[in-house]
Each structure stands twice: as structure tokens, then as C-alpha cells.
Amino acid sequence: MGKRYENLDAVRSNKSFKDMLRWNKERRRKMKDLTTQIEQSPVKKVAELQQNRTRTSYTWIGHSTFLIQMNGLNILTDPVWAKRMGFDKRSTEPGIALEDLPEMDVVVISHGHYDHLDFPTLKRLKGNPHYFVPAGLKRLFTRKGYRQVTEMNWWDSVDHKGVTIHFVPAQHWTRRSLTDMNTSHWGGFVFQTAEKTYYFVGDTGYFSGFNQIAERFAIDTVFMPIGAYEPEWFMAPAHISPEDSVKAFLELGAKQFVPMHYGAYRLADDTGPEALERLLHAWEQQHLPQEQLKVLLIGETIFEGGA
């Protein structure tokens, strides 16, 4: 049997069959409309993104997928354009059509869950990207024919064409089949140039690692998950709540907060609008400056230093 990966502080995310039954009973009692959608009507900048090789930008495609442009590189995080996740249809369309993307240089995968690693999407990407994946996941890519793959452990760093890519801890778990639970790791990625430092958190519960990451990096923008937290007795070890995401932001000392991981797939009992409403309330409760919170529409692009 291969290595099984663990969280910091030995926190476990796996639940029992009894827990699953309890959750299903609660879900039936709630009778909540989980199809409520979030807004997606930005002015899209497809032509600018296709031509850009000089300016720093980030675009929210939806869920945990961002197109990040740094130092002339096109970087894609957890690319998933899947129309369904399990039995449920995707609630919101991706912000940019797959065929409208520029050629990719780098793709990072935070972990192996299907809503973060979708091989049908990867097969359709333009270009010949280099893949950066957690320890234990490279062998799956190799079996599927991918050759430009770098496997990373927590705190590993790789310099790639002027961008330093760091793999940092997260509190989560992973499985793609009945027999491979936690045989690969999970985490987040920090992208660092002389001008900017971006932190893509991946999937995580609230954990002590945020303080450790803050000790090592001066973060400009953090792409932080806020959804799939309800019921919290079930989800908390693996999915951070909106309130705890604000707490984590403060611990990180980042300059800007960009929320993600909400509104695309039905992964839990919260809806996208609920997650965003709770985030905004928590932000106000902490009396934080509004300009530090960048809530993007799906498909919206931010060019650093102006539009």
C-alpha cells in the first residue's frame, strides 16, 4: 500500500457512514432551494487576455478556477469546465469558454477531487502547459500520458520562467476511487514575482497553517474559498466557513481577499448567495476596508494597475 497523507495537527476529514446518514436526514428536513445562482454578467475581456503577455491580471472562471497572468505566463488553477458534478448539473456557466482561453503555460492542481481535477478539461486546453501537482498525484498524470509534470511536497518551491511557485499546506483530504483515499496530498499554491505575490488557497478547513504561511510570505492577493461549509459539524475540517475565511485573511496579513469555491456546484447545503452574504456580514463585523475585498463576477478580470 502506498503512502497515506495527513493534515497538520493530525486533523482528520473523513466521516463515517453514520455521519453521512445523519447529513442526508438533515438535508431532507431543510427543504432548501440549492439551485439559487450567483450573478454573472461582467464585461468580459477575452481579446485582452488572449493578447496579454506583459500585464499582471486574474480572472475568475468560476468555482476554484482562475486564469492568472504573471511575468508573461498564463497560469490556470484547478481547471474544471465540467457541466455536471456527480448527479448535479453545474449551477453557473464558466466565466470564459474553454476555447476562448489563451495558450496555457502553467496548470496547478490543488488536490485530486473531481471538482478540482477534471481530465476531460485538461485534454482540451490550448498550448503545452507544465503541470504542478501534489505529491502522490504525478503517477496518475503519467498513466494518462502527461509528461511535463512536477510533483511537490508542502513547502517545496520551483522557479519557472520568472515565477516562483510554492506548494503550501491546506487542511483537506482527497479520493478519486474506493481504494485511493489520501494516497496523494493536497495544498495551496503561492505564485511569487518581484512585483506580486498571489496565494491560491485550494480547498481547506480553517487551520494553524495560515499562520505558518504568513510567516513566510508577504501576500498581496489571496484567492480564498468560502463555500461548501454547511452543515458545519460535517464540513468544517475540510471546508472553511465565510467567517473563518475572514479570520484566516487577517492572520495572513494579505492586502486583498478574492472569494472563490461557491456558486458552481452543489457540494454541500449552502448556496452561493448565502456564502457571499455571510462573507459580507463577517467583513462588516470586523470593520475591514471595502476596497480590500474583491468580489468578482464570474468571468470578471482584474488588471493590476488599472483596466
Coordinates of C-alpha atoms in Angstrom, one line a residue, residues 15 25 32 36 45 47 52 56 81 95 103 108 120 130 144 150 167 183-184 192 200 208 214 217 257 259 300-301:
K15 CA -16.6 10.8 8.0
K25 CA -31.7 13.3 7.1
K32 CA -33.7 24.4 0.9
T36 CA -30.1 29.6 -6.3
K45 CA -12.0 40.8 -21.7
A47 CA -9.4 39.6 -26.5
N52 CA -1.7 39.9 -22.9
T56 CA -0.5 41.1 -14.3
W81 CA -15.3 23.2 -17.1
G95 CA -17.0 32.7 -17.0
E103 CA -2.5 29.1 -24.6
V108 CA -1.7 23.9 -10.9
P120 CA -11.6 16.0 -19.9
H130 CA 3.6 22.4 -17.3
K144 CA -2.8 9.3 -18.8
T150 CA 6.3 18.3 -11.4
F167 CA 3.3 24.5 -2.6
T183 CA -2.7 8.4 -1.4
S184 CA -1.9 11.9 -2.8
Q192 CA 5.7 35.0 -6.5
F200 CA -4.3 30.3 -4.2
S208 CA -2.9 26.6 12.0
A214 CA 2.0 34.3 6.9
F217 CA 5.2 35.3 2.6
F257 CA -9.3 39.0 -0.5
P259 CA -13.6 34.8 -2.7
E300 CA -14.6 39.2 -14.4
T301 CA -11.0 40.2 -14.9

